[in-house]
Amino acid sequence: MFSKKNKNNNDPTKTIPSTTCQTPVTLDNLKRVLANIDEAEIIERQTNNGQQVMMLYIRSLVNLERLNEAIVEPLISSSHLTIHEYMISSKVSRMITLEEAETHLLRGDVILYGMDHEEFWAVPLQNTLSRSIQQSGTETIIYGAKDSFSELLEQNITMIRRRIPLMNLKTESFTIGSISKTEVVILYIEGITNPDYVSIARKKIASIDFDQFLDSSQVAAFMEDHKHSVFPQFQETDRPDSCAFSLGIGKLVIMVGNTAYALIAPITFFHLFQSPEDYFLRWIISSFLRCIRYLSFIISVTLIPFYVAVTTHHYQMIPLQILFVLLESRSKLPFSPFWEAFLMLITLEIIKEASLRMPTKSGQTLGVIGGIVIGQATVEAGFASNVLIVLVGISAIASFLVPNYEVTKSNSLLQFILLLLAAYLGLFGILLGAIGILAHLNGLSSLKQPYFAPVAPFYLKEWKDLFIRAPLPWMKTRPEYLHPVQKWRMSRRR
């Protein structure tokens, strides 16, 4: 019932109505709505010219320090005939329906009721609770801006507008969630972003029918084209500069209220390997680091399955000296290579999850205990070989080089799938799994756009920002696979 879209698509602010039945707002209806809410306040005041005015609000949501200063004292001393004349210079809105009044009350607005003229007006006086602007905790970089989003939606939009001071930066607002009443805002640059993306995102948000949203990832789960894939089809970030850059090349940004992460779309698989710092460092260094990330992803997914495949099915491929080392290391182990690797990977995942859920200092201690003490004890007890411990350590470190956290978590699942294939089919199983992953990536899409572009479909010109990041002066056009309205990034071109 929250998915009904406003009929006027050109309206910059669209709020999905909470109910299809519109009830007129009256004083009795408002009192009934506020019944049994201890923080509800209904206060009556008389103005200087004898008018009766009633204030209705929820105390915990309103900035009480500003209430007297902005409303009570000016209202009492006012000699205007109506509230509208008195509030003409303030950011107020008149309410017609009870649903509008409920929305304003829950946002922290104060509702003024002029008893003589029977009009209802909402005055925004929200008690804004938010932490200070801090450094990003998930995408840390050496160079570049240090600020990150907070849970305050308007503040987050302001941080983007400061980076893109254009009137063409458009915002469209929605409300979803029958319980959470979550605000969702689409941002895009008119004249650059393809209008089809905005239209698709608008329809997807309007079709959401769910009761509660506590994080942007939950909104992404409803908007993804392929809900059963392990790969994210929206890029989550808490960095305003990443959002500003994405808007500038023709993507759109979706911001969700009360969360510190924004969604960027459409994306490709390769965007998940790009760091904001790629465009701040020299192009040779950025290109080298980007290639290291791709290599690390491959290592993290295939290294352990390759070990199992070789030691189980293809031991004749191993050079003789290394084979002696492996035989000596595994001579006293009671498990096959598959079970040895499987148990160590499960143990590694347990340590990872435990270190993430514990306080920072305890997590560091747990990492030391899990990585050194348990690893050494496992070898001495004869449950794992030295070689496998080294390979598991390399694989674990390599998985963290990917900037996107969701891809890091996807690595583990892909690793287990390839491990099973390697145990039963050897290297042929790994090859089969790799073909399956590539086919799956080729079939994905993000906001109906190919997920594996510019590789498939093939865009040769866009390879300048794929594995190798070309010098910035060479990147004169926006990515062709994003189909931007304005192709060129330079105002003066030959």
Short mmCIF file of C-alpha atoms in Angstrom, two decimals:
data_model
loop_
_atom_site.label_atom_id
_atom_site.label_comp_id
_atom_site.label_asym_id
_atom_site.label_seq_id
_atom_site.Cartn_x
_atom_site.Cartn_y
_atom_site.Cartn_z
CA MET A 1 0.00 0.00 0.00
CA PHE A 2 3.06 2.24 0.29
CA SER A 3 4.04 1.57 -3.25
CA LYS A 4 1.52 3.79 -4.99
CA LYS A 5 3.40 6.39 -7.00
CA ASN A 6 2.42 9.97 -7.43
CA LYS A 7 0.83 10.48 -10.82
CA ASN A 8 2.87 13.59 -11.61
CA ASN A 9 6.36 12.39 -12.49
CA ASN A 10 7.65 15.93 -12.99
CA ASP A 11 6.96 16.86 -9.39
CA PRO A 12 10.40 17.13 -7.72
CA THR A 13 9.15 15.84 -4.39
CA LYS A 14 7.05 12.72 -4.45
CA THR A 15 5.74 11.19 -1.28
CA ILE A 16 4.11 7.81 -1.50
CA PRO A 17 0.87 8.06 0.53
CA SER A 18 0.57 5.80 3.52
CA THR A 19 -3.04 4.97 2.79
CA THR A 20 -5.23 5.20 -0.24
CA CYS A 21 -8.07 6.69 1.80
CA GLN A 22 -7.54 10.36 2.66
CA THR A 23 -9.16 11.41 5.94
CA PRO A 24 -9.71 15.15 6.50
CA VAL A 25 -7.71 16.57 9.38
CA THR A 26 -9.76 17.74 12.35
CA LEU A 27 -8.92 18.51 15.96
CA ASP A 28 -10.80 15.42 17.15
CA ASN A 29 -8.94 13.20 14.70
CA LEU A 30 -5.59 14.60 15.83
CA LYS A 31 -6.44 14.11 19.52
CA ARG A 32 -7.42 10.54 18.74
CA VAL A 33 -4.09 9.97 16.95
CA LEU A 34 -2.13 11.40 19.89
CA ALA A 35 -4.06 9.46 22.51
CA ASN A 36 -1.94 7.14 24.72
CA ILE A 37 1.30 8.85 23.68
CA ASP A 38 2.88 10.19 26.86
CA GLU A 39 5.15 12.61 24.98
CA ALA A 40 2.24 14.20 23.12
CA GLU A 41 1.58 17.84 24.01
CA ILE A 42 -1.61 19.78 23.26
CA ILE A 43 -1.24 23.40 24.42
CA GLU A 44 -3.65 26.26 23.93
CA ARG A 45 -2.53 29.89 23.71
CA GLN A 46 -4.19 33.22 23.06
CA THR A 47 -2.67 35.78 20.72
CA ASN A 48 -2.43 39.53 21.30
CA ASN A 49 -5.67 40.16 19.40
CA GLY A 50 -7.64 37.49 21.23
CA GLN A 51 -7.35 34.56 18.83
CA GLN A 52 -7.19 31.02 20.20
CA VAL A 53 -4.31 28.95 18.82
CA MET A 54 -3.56 25.35 19.68
CA MET A 55 -0.13 23.68 19.41
CA LEU A 56 0.14 19.93 18.99
CA TYR A 57 3.45 18.07 18.91
CA ILE A 58 5.42 15.07 20.20
CA ARG A 59 7.85 16.34 22.81
CA SER A 60 10.68 13.89 22.18
CA LEU A 61 10.85 14.79 18.49
CA VAL A 62 10.74 18.59 18.79
CA ASN A 63 13.54 21.02 19.54
CA LEU A 64 12.07 22.49 22.74
CA GLU A 65 14.72 25.19 23.02
CA ARG A 66 13.54 26.70 19.74
CA LEU A 67 9.85 26.16 20.43
CA ASN A 68 9.41 29.18 22.70
CA GLU A 69 11.75 31.34 20.62
CA ALA A 70 10.29 30.50 17.21
CA ILE A 71 6.61 29.97 17.95
CA VAL A 72 5.29 30.68 21.45
CA GLU A 73 6.62 34.17 22.15
CA PRO A 74 6.05 35.60 18.60
CA LEU A 75 2.61 33.98 18.50
CA ILE A 76 1.44 35.53 21.76
CA SER A 77 2.67 38.98 20.81
CA SER A 78 1.30 38.78 17.25
CA SER A 79 -1.56 40.99 16.13
CA HIS A 80 -2.12 39.30 12.76
CA LEU A 81 -5.56 37.95 11.98
CA THR A 82 -4.51 34.46 10.85
CA ILE A 83 -1.70 32.05 11.54
CA HIS A 84 -0.71 32.15 7.89
CA GLU A 85 -0.12 35.91 8.06
CA TYR A 86 1.92 35.46 11.18
CA MET A 87 3.93 32.57 9.78
CA ILE A 88 4.32 34.04 6.30
CA SER A 89 8.10 34.20 6.56
CA SER A 90 8.55 30.77 8.09
CA LYS A 91 8.86 27.37 6.44
CA VAL A 92 5.32 26.23 7.05
CA SER A 93 2.88 24.10 5.12
CA ARG A 94 -0.86 23.82 5.33
CA MET A 95 -2.40 20.41 5.93
CA ILE A 96 -5.59 19.06 4.47
CA THR A 97 -5.56 15.37 5.33
CA LEU A 98 -4.97 13.49 8.55
CA GLU A 99 -2.23 11.45 6.88
CA GLU A 100 -0.27 14.63 6.17
CA ALA A 101 -0.65 15.69 9.78
CA GLU A 102 0.59 12.30 11.03
CA THR A 103 3.64 12.53 8.78
CA HIS A 104 4.51 16.01 10.05
CA LEU A 105 4.03 15.01 13.69
CA LEU A 106 6.34 12.01 13.28
CA ARG A 107 8.98 14.17 11.60
CA GLY A 108 9.09 16.44 14.62
CA ASP A 109 6.98 19.31 13.30
CA VAL A 110 4.70 21.41 15.48
CA ILE A 111 1.11 21.61 14.27
CA LEU A 112 -0.65 24.93 14.81
CA TYR A 113 -4.43 25.00 14.79
CA GLY A 114 -6.17 28.35 14.37
CA MET A 115 -9.45 27.78 16.19
CA ASP A 116 -11.15 30.81 14.68
CA HIS A 117 -10.40 29.94 11.06
CA GLU A 118 -10.09 26.14 11.60
CA GLU A 119 -6.79 25.85 9.69
CA PHE A 120 -3.91 23.47 10.38
CA TRP A 121 -0.30 24.47 9.72
CA ALA A 122 2.91 22.53 10.28
CA VAL A 123 6.10 24.25 11.46
CA PRO A 124 9.35 22.23 11.21
CA LEU A 125 11.19 22.21 14.53
CA GLN A 126 12.85 18.80 14.43
CA ASN A 127 15.17 17.80 17.20
CA THR A 128 18.05 16.76 14.98
CA LEU A 129 20.16 14.09 16.63
CA SER A 130 23.31 13.21 14.73
CA ARG A 131 26.93 12.48 15.40
CA SER A 132 29.60 14.80 14.12
CA ILE A 133 31.15 14.36 10.69
CA GLN A 134 33.83 11.70 10.98
CA GLN A 135 36.33 9.91 8.79
CA SER A 136 35.10 6.99 6.73
CA GLY A 137 35.53 3.72 8.56
CA THR A 138 35.06 1.37 5.61
CA GLU A 139 36.83 3.18 2.75
CA THR A 140 39.92 4.76 4.25
CA ILE A 141 42.37 6.53 1.97
CA ILE A 142 45.59 8.50 2.43
CA TYR A 143 44.85 11.40 0.07
CA GLY A 144 41.50 13.03 -0.54
CA ALA A 145 38.62 14.18 1.62
CA LYS A 146 38.23 12.67 5.06
CA ASP A 147 34.56 13.37 5.73
CA SER A 148 31.88 10.72 5.56
CA PHE A 149 28.10 10.55 5.75
CA SER A 150 26.17 10.45 8.98
CA GLU A 151 22.64 9.28 9.77
CA LEU A 152 21.15 12.74 9.05
CA LEU A 153 19.75 12.75 5.51
CA GLU A 154 19.71 16.52 4.94
CA GLN A 155 23.30 16.82 6.12
CA ASN A 156 24.37 14.10 3.71
CA ILE A 157 22.67 15.84 0.79
CA THR A 158 24.35 19.11 1.80
CA MET A 159 27.76 17.42 1.67
CA ILE A 160 27.08 16.38 -1.92
CA ARG A 161 25.66 19.77 -2.93
CA ARG A 162 28.83 21.47 -1.68
CA ARG A 163 30.79 19.33 -4.12
CA ILE A 164 28.31 19.81 -6.96
CA PRO A 165 26.97 23.38 -6.73
CA LEU A 166 24.61 23.01 -9.68
CA MET A 167 20.93 23.71 -10.02
CA ASN A 168 20.87 20.65 -12.29
CA LEU A 169 21.51 18.41 -9.29
CA LYS A 170 17.97 17.17 -8.80
CA THR A 171 16.46 15.35 -5.85
CA GLU A 172 13.29 13.30 -5.70
CA SER A 173 11.93 12.20 -2.32
CA PHE A 174 9.87 9.15 -1.41
CA THR A 175 8.63 7.59 1.80
CA ILE A 176 8.65 3.81 2.18
CA GLY A 177 7.98 1.41 5.04
CA SER A 178 4.63 1.24 6.80
CA ILE A 179 6.39 1.17 10.20
CA SER A 180 9.69 2.96 9.68
CA LYS A 181 8.39 5.73 7.35
CA THR A 182 11.85 5.82 5.83
CA GLU A 183 12.79 8.73 3.59
CA VAL A 184 14.47 7.79 0.31
CA VAL A 185 15.97 10.42 -1.99
CA ILE A 186 17.16 9.95 -5.58
CA LEU A 187 19.92 12.35 -6.68
CA TYR A 188 21.01 12.85 -10.28
CA ILE A 189 22.37 15.57 -12.53
CA GLU A 190 19.80 16.58 -15.10
CA GLY A 191 21.40 16.79 -18.51
CA ILE A 192 24.05 14.18 -17.70
CA THR A 193 22.33 11.15 -16.14
CA ASN A 194 20.26 9.10 -18.55
CA PRO A 195 16.57 9.73 -17.70
CA ASP A 196 15.84 6.02 -18.14
CA TYR A 197 17.86 5.24 -14.99
CA VAL A 198 15.86 7.75 -12.99
CA SER A 199 12.62 6.32 -14.33
CA ILE A 200 13.65 2.74 -13.48
CA ALA A 201 14.78 3.71 -9.98
CA ARG A 202 11.58 5.67 -9.44
CA LYS A 203 9.44 2.67 -10.44
CA LYS A 204 11.44 0.26 -8.30
CA ILE A 205 11.13 2.45 -5.21
CA ALA A 206 7.44 3.00 -5.86
CA SER A 207 6.91 -0.77 -6.07
CA ILE A 208 8.48 -1.46 -2.67
CA ASP A 209 5.94 -2.85 -0.24
CA PHE A 210 7.52 -3.62 3.12
CA ASP A 211 7.07 -2.46 6.67
CA GLN A 212 10.51 -1.51 7.97
CA PHE A 213 13.83 -0.29 6.57
CA LEU A 214 16.78 0.26 8.89
CA ASP A 215 19.61 0.40 6.37
CA SER A 216 20.25 1.27 2.74
CA SER A 217 21.21 -2.34 2.00
CA GLN A 218 17.60 -3.34 2.70
CA VAL A 219 16.40 -0.86 0.09
CA ALA A 220 18.97 -2.25 -2.35
CA ALA A 221 17.66 -5.76 -1.73
CA PHE A 222 14.26 -4.70 -3.05
CA MET A 223 15.69 -2.82 -6.04
CA GLU A 224 18.21 -5.35 -7.33
CA ASP A 225 17.53 -6.98 -10.68
CA HIS A 226 18.94 -10.33 -9.49
CA LYS A 227 18.11 -10.97 -5.85
CA HIS A 228 19.77 -14.41 -5.62
CA SER A 229 23.22 -13.37 -6.82
CA VAL A 230 26.20 -13.17 -4.45
CA PHE A 231 27.41 -10.03 -6.21
CA PRO A 232 26.07 -6.60 -5.17
CA GLN A 233 24.28 -4.68 -7.90
CA PHE A 234 24.43 -1.39 -5.99
CA GLN A 235 27.61 0.14 -4.66
CA GLU A 236 27.30 1.16 -1.02
CA THR A 237 29.53 3.98 0.17
CA ASP A 238 29.73 6.45 3.02
CA ARG A 239 31.99 8.84 1.10
CA PRO A 240 30.47 12.07 -0.33
CA ASP A 241 33.32 12.40 -2.85
CA SER A 242 32.56 8.96 -4.30
CA CYS A 243 28.90 9.94 -4.69
CA ALA A 244 29.84 13.27 -6.29
CA PHE A 245 32.20 11.54 -8.74
CA SER A 246 29.55 8.96 -9.66
CA LEU A 247 26.96 11.68 -10.27
CA GLY A 248 29.43 13.51 -12.47
CA ILE A 249 29.95 10.55 -14.80
CA GLY A 250 26.24 9.85 -15.24
CA LYS A 251 25.17 7.58 -12.39
CA LEU A 252 22.50 8.27 -9.82
CA VAL A 253 22.72 8.14 -6.05
CA ILE A 254 20.03 6.87 -3.70
CA MET A 255 20.17 8.13 -0.12
CA VAL A 256 18.19 6.57 2.71
CA GLY A 257 17.22 8.33 5.92
CA ASN A 258 18.85 7.32 9.21
CA THR A 259 21.68 5.46 7.50
CA ALA A 260 25.24 6.56 6.80
CA TYR A 261 25.53 4.72 3.49
CA ALA A 262 24.34 5.78 0.05
CA LEU A 263 23.60 3.54 -2.94
CA ILE A 264 25.21 4.19 -6.33
CA ALA A 265 23.79 2.76 -9.56
CA PRO A 266 24.07 1.56 -12.24
CA ILE A 267 27.40 -0.10 -11.54
CA THR A 268 29.52 -2.73 -13.19
CA PHE A 269 31.51 -5.53 -11.62
CA PHE A 270 34.69 -3.57 -12.20
CA HIS A 271 33.46 -0.50 -10.29
CA LEU A 272 33.68 -2.59 -7.12
CA PHE A 273 37.46 -2.75 -7.53
CA GLN A 274 37.93 0.99 -7.86
CA SER A 275 38.98 3.13 -4.93
CA PRO A 276 38.47 6.93 -4.68
CA GLU A 277 42.23 7.19 -4.33
CA ASP A 278 42.68 5.78 -7.84
CA TYR A 279 41.94 9.24 -9.21
CA PHE A 280 44.17 11.09 -6.75
CA LEU A 281 47.41 9.16 -7.24
CA ARG A 282 49.61 9.18 -10.34
CA TRP A 283 48.10 7.05 -13.07
CA ILE A 284 50.95 4.51 -13.15
CA ILE A 285 50.70 3.87 -9.42
CA SER A 286 46.89 3.74 -9.53
CA SER A 287 47.00 1.27 -12.41
CA PHE A 288 49.49 -0.94 -10.60
CA LEU A 289 47.39 -0.96 -7.41
CA ARG A 290 44.23 -1.68 -9.36
CA CYS A 291 45.87 -4.68 -11.08
CA ILE A 292 47.03 -5.91 -7.66
CA ARG A 293 43.40 -5.82 -6.49
CA TYR A 294 42.20 -7.93 -9.41
CA LEU A 295 45.04 -10.38 -8.86
CA SER A 296 44.26 -10.54 -5.15
CA PHE A 297 40.62 -11.32 -5.89
CA ILE A 298 41.65 -14.23 -8.12
CA ILE A 299 44.14 -15.48 -5.52
CA SER A 300 41.64 -15.27 -2.68
CA VAL A 301 39.08 -17.31 -4.63
CA THR A 302 41.26 -19.94 -6.31
CA LEU A 303 44.42 -20.45 -4.23
CA ILE A 304 43.04 -22.97 -1.71
CA PRO A 305 40.96 -24.87 -4.33
CA PHE A 306 44.10 -25.03 -6.50
CA TYR A 307 46.04 -26.56 -3.56
CA VAL A 308 43.33 -29.20 -3.06
CA ALA A 309 43.09 -29.98 -6.79
CA VAL A 310 46.84 -30.41 -7.19
CA THR A 311 47.43 -32.48 -4.04
CA THR A 312 44.38 -34.67 -4.72
CA HIS A 313 44.27 -35.19 -8.50
CA HIS A 314 47.35 -33.68 -10.13
CA TYR A 315 50.27 -34.33 -7.75
CA GLN A 316 52.37 -35.33 -10.77
CA MET A 317 52.38 -31.64 -11.78
CA ILE A 318 54.20 -30.64 -8.58
CA PRO A 319 57.99 -30.26 -8.89
CA LEU A 320 59.82 -33.02 -7.04
CA GLN A 321 61.43 -30.78 -4.39
CA ILE A 322 58.11 -29.15 -3.53
CA LEU A 323 56.42 -32.54 -3.52
CA PHE A 324 58.87 -33.74 -0.83
CA VAL A 325 58.02 -30.69 1.27
CA LEU A 326 54.30 -31.39 0.90
CA LEU A 327 54.68 -35.08 1.72
CA GLU A 328 56.69 -34.30 4.82
CA SER A 329 54.19 -31.65 5.90
CA ARG A 330 51.18 -33.91 5.36
CA SER A 331 52.71 -37.24 6.42
CA LYS A 332 51.04 -37.26 9.87
CA LEU A 333 47.71 -35.61 8.99
CA PRO A 334 44.55 -37.68 9.50
CA PHE A 335 42.49 -35.68 6.96
CA SER A 336 42.40 -35.59 3.18
CA PRO A 337 43.43 -32.25 1.51
CA PHE A 338 39.78 -31.32 1.03
CA TRP A 339 38.77 -31.78 4.68
CA GLU A 340 41.99 -30.18 5.84
CA ALA A 341 41.29 -27.06 3.73
CA PHE A 342 37.57 -27.07 4.51
CA LEU A 343 38.12 -27.11 8.28
CA MET A 344 40.76 -24.38 8.11
CA LEU A 345 38.54 -22.13 5.97
CA ILE A 346 35.60 -22.65 8.33
CA THR A 347 37.86 -21.78 11.27
CA LEU A 348 39.06 -18.68 9.44
CA GLU A 349 35.48 -17.53 8.80
CA ILE A 350 34.62 -18.04 12.47
CA ILE A 351 37.60 -15.93 13.52
CA LYS A 352 36.68 -13.20 11.01
CA GLU A 353 33.09 -12.99 12.19
CA ALA A 354 34.06 -13.09 15.85
CA SER A 355 36.63 -10.30 15.43
CA LEU A 356 34.05 -8.12 13.65
CA ARG A 357 31.41 -8.58 16.35
CA MET A 358 33.70 -7.85 19.27
CA PRO A 359 34.90 -4.45 20.51
CA THR A 360 37.89 -3.03 18.61
CA LYS A 361 40.60 -3.89 21.13
CA SER A 362 39.18 -7.34 21.83
CA GLY A 363 38.90 -7.94 18.09
CA GLN A 364 42.59 -7.19 17.60
CA THR A 365 43.47 -9.58 20.42
CA LEU A 366 41.25 -12.24 18.92
CA GLY A 367 42.93 -11.77 15.55
CA VAL A 368 46.36 -12.36 17.09
CA ILE A 369 45.15 -15.40 19.01
CA GLY A 370 43.32 -16.83 16.00
CA GLY A 371 46.05 -16.13 13.49
CA ILE A 372 49.15 -17.09 15.45
CA VAL A 373 48.27 -19.17 18.49
CA ILE A 374 45.52 -21.32 16.96
CA GLY A 375 47.38 -21.61 13.66
CA GLN A 376 50.60 -22.79 15.33
CA ALA A 377 48.74 -25.10 17.68
CA THR A 378 46.81 -26.63 14.77
CA VAL A 379 50.05 -27.52 13.00
CA GLU A 380 51.67 -28.94 16.13
CA ALA A 381 48.56 -30.99 16.91
CA GLY A 382 48.66 -32.49 13.41
CA PHE A 383 45.33 -31.12 12.13
CA ALA A 384 46.78 -29.02 9.30
CA SER A 385 50.01 -28.74 7.36
CA ASN A 386 52.38 -25.78 7.43
CA VAL A 387 51.88 -25.27 3.71
CA LEU A 388 48.11 -24.94 4.04
CA ILE A 389 48.42 -22.48 6.94
CA VAL A 390 50.62 -20.26 4.76
CA LEU A 391 48.19 -20.49 1.82
CA VAL A 392 45.17 -19.73 4.01
CA GLY A 393 46.95 -16.66 5.39
CA ILE A 394 47.79 -15.39 1.89
CA SER A 395 44.24 -16.04 0.71
CA ALA A 396 42.74 -14.22 3.70
CA ILE A 397 44.94 -11.15 3.29
CA ALA A 398 44.32 -11.05 -0.46
CA SER A 399 40.55 -11.02 0.07
CA PHE A 400 40.77 -7.73 2.00
CA LEU A 401 42.40 -5.83 -0.87
CA VAL A 402 39.06 -5.42 -2.65
CA PRO A 403 37.66 -2.02 -1.60
CA ASN A 404 34.06 -3.23 -1.52
CA TYR A 405 33.17 -5.13 1.65
CA GLU A 406 30.33 -7.08 0.04
CA VAL A 407 32.71 -8.49 -2.58
CA THR A 408 35.04 -9.54 0.24
CA LYS A 409 32.20 -11.52 1.79
CA SER A 410 31.26 -12.99 -1.59
CA ASN A 411 34.81 -14.31 -1.95
CA SER A 412 34.30 -16.79 0.87
CA LEU A 413 31.24 -18.37 -0.71
CA LEU A 414 32.88 -18.59 -4.14
CA GLN A 415 35.93 -20.13 -2.50
CA PHE A 416 33.87 -22.92 -0.93
CA ILE A 417 32.09 -23.64 -4.24
CA LEU A 418 35.39 -23.92 -6.10
CA LEU A 419 36.80 -26.02 -3.25
CA LEU A 420 34.06 -28.62 -3.72
CA LEU A 421 34.56 -28.66 -7.49
CA ALA A 422 38.33 -28.98 -7.07
CA ALA A 423 37.97 -31.88 -4.64
CA TYR A 424 35.83 -33.91 -7.06
CA LEU A 425 36.99 -32.75 -10.50
CA GLY A 426 40.46 -31.29 -9.91
CA LEU A 427 41.64 -28.41 -12.07
CA PHE A 428 38.82 -29.14 -14.52
CA GLY A 429 36.39 -28.37 -11.69
CA ILE A 430 38.08 -25.00 -11.00
CA LEU A 431 37.91 -24.18 -14.72
CA LEU A 432 34.26 -25.20 -14.80
CA GLY A 433 33.53 -23.02 -11.77
CA ALA A 434 35.37 -20.04 -13.25
CA ILE A 435 33.36 -20.34 -16.48
CA GLY A 436 30.18 -20.49 -14.42
CA ILE A 437 31.14 -17.34 -12.46
CA LEU A 438 31.95 -15.44 -15.66
CA ALA A 439 28.68 -16.56 -17.25
CA HIS A 440 26.81 -15.49 -14.14
CA LEU A 441 28.50 -12.07 -14.15
CA ASN A 442 27.68 -11.67 -17.83
CA GLY A 443 24.01 -12.31 -17.11
CA LEU A 444 23.70 -9.78 -14.30
CA SER A 445 22.49 -6.22 -14.64
CA SER A 446 22.28 -3.13 -12.48
CA LEU A 447 19.24 -0.94 -13.12
CA LYS A 448 18.78 -2.96 -16.33
CA GLN A 449 22.34 -2.11 -17.51
CA PRO A 450 24.94 -4.82 -18.28
CA TYR A 451 26.92 -5.68 -15.16
CA PHE A 452 30.00 -6.95 -16.99
CA ALA A 453 30.51 -3.89 -19.24
CA PRO A 454 32.83 -2.75 -20.78
CA VAL A 455 34.05 -6.34 -21.26
CA ALA A 456 30.65 -7.72 -22.30
CA PRO A 457 29.23 -5.84 -24.11
CA PHE A 458 32.59 -4.75 -25.42
CA TYR A 459 33.51 -1.06 -25.28
CA LEU A 460 37.15 -0.71 -26.30
CA LYS A 461 37.41 3.01 -25.46
CA GLU A 462 36.30 2.41 -21.89
CA TRP A 463 39.22 0.08 -21.18
CA LYS A 464 41.20 3.22 -20.35
CA ASP A 465 39.58 3.10 -16.93
CA LEU A 466 39.29 -0.65 -16.44
CA PHE A 467 42.46 -2.50 -15.47
CA ILE A 468 44.69 0.45 -16.33
CA ARG A 469 43.65 3.95 -15.28
CA ALA A 470 44.76 6.28 -18.03
CA PRO A 471 45.98 9.83 -17.25
CA LEU A 472 43.08 12.10 -16.34
CA PRO A 473 43.56 14.46 -19.35
CA TRP A 474 42.91 11.46 -21.61
CA MET A 475 39.59 10.69 -19.98
CA LYS A 476 37.62 13.29 -21.91
CA THR A 477 34.35 11.40 -22.17
CA ARG A 478 32.00 9.81 -19.70
CA PRO A 479 31.67 6.00 -19.82
CA GLU A 480 29.80 5.07 -22.96
CA TYR A 481 28.12 2.07 -21.36
CA LEU A 482 26.33 4.44 -18.94
CA HIS A 483 24.67 6.16 -21.93
CA PRO A 484 25.00 9.69 -20.48
CA VAL A 485 23.01 12.51 -22.03
CA GLN A 486 26.15 14.64 -22.23
CA LYS A 487 29.05 12.55 -23.44
CA TRP A 488 31.94 15.00 -23.11
CA ARG A 489 33.51 15.94 -19.79
CA MET A 490 35.29 18.94 -21.31
CA SER A 491 33.48 22.19 -22.13
CA ARG A 492 36.03 23.12 -24.81
CA ARG A 493 36.82 20.31 -27.18
CA ARG A 494 38.31 20.16 -30.61
#
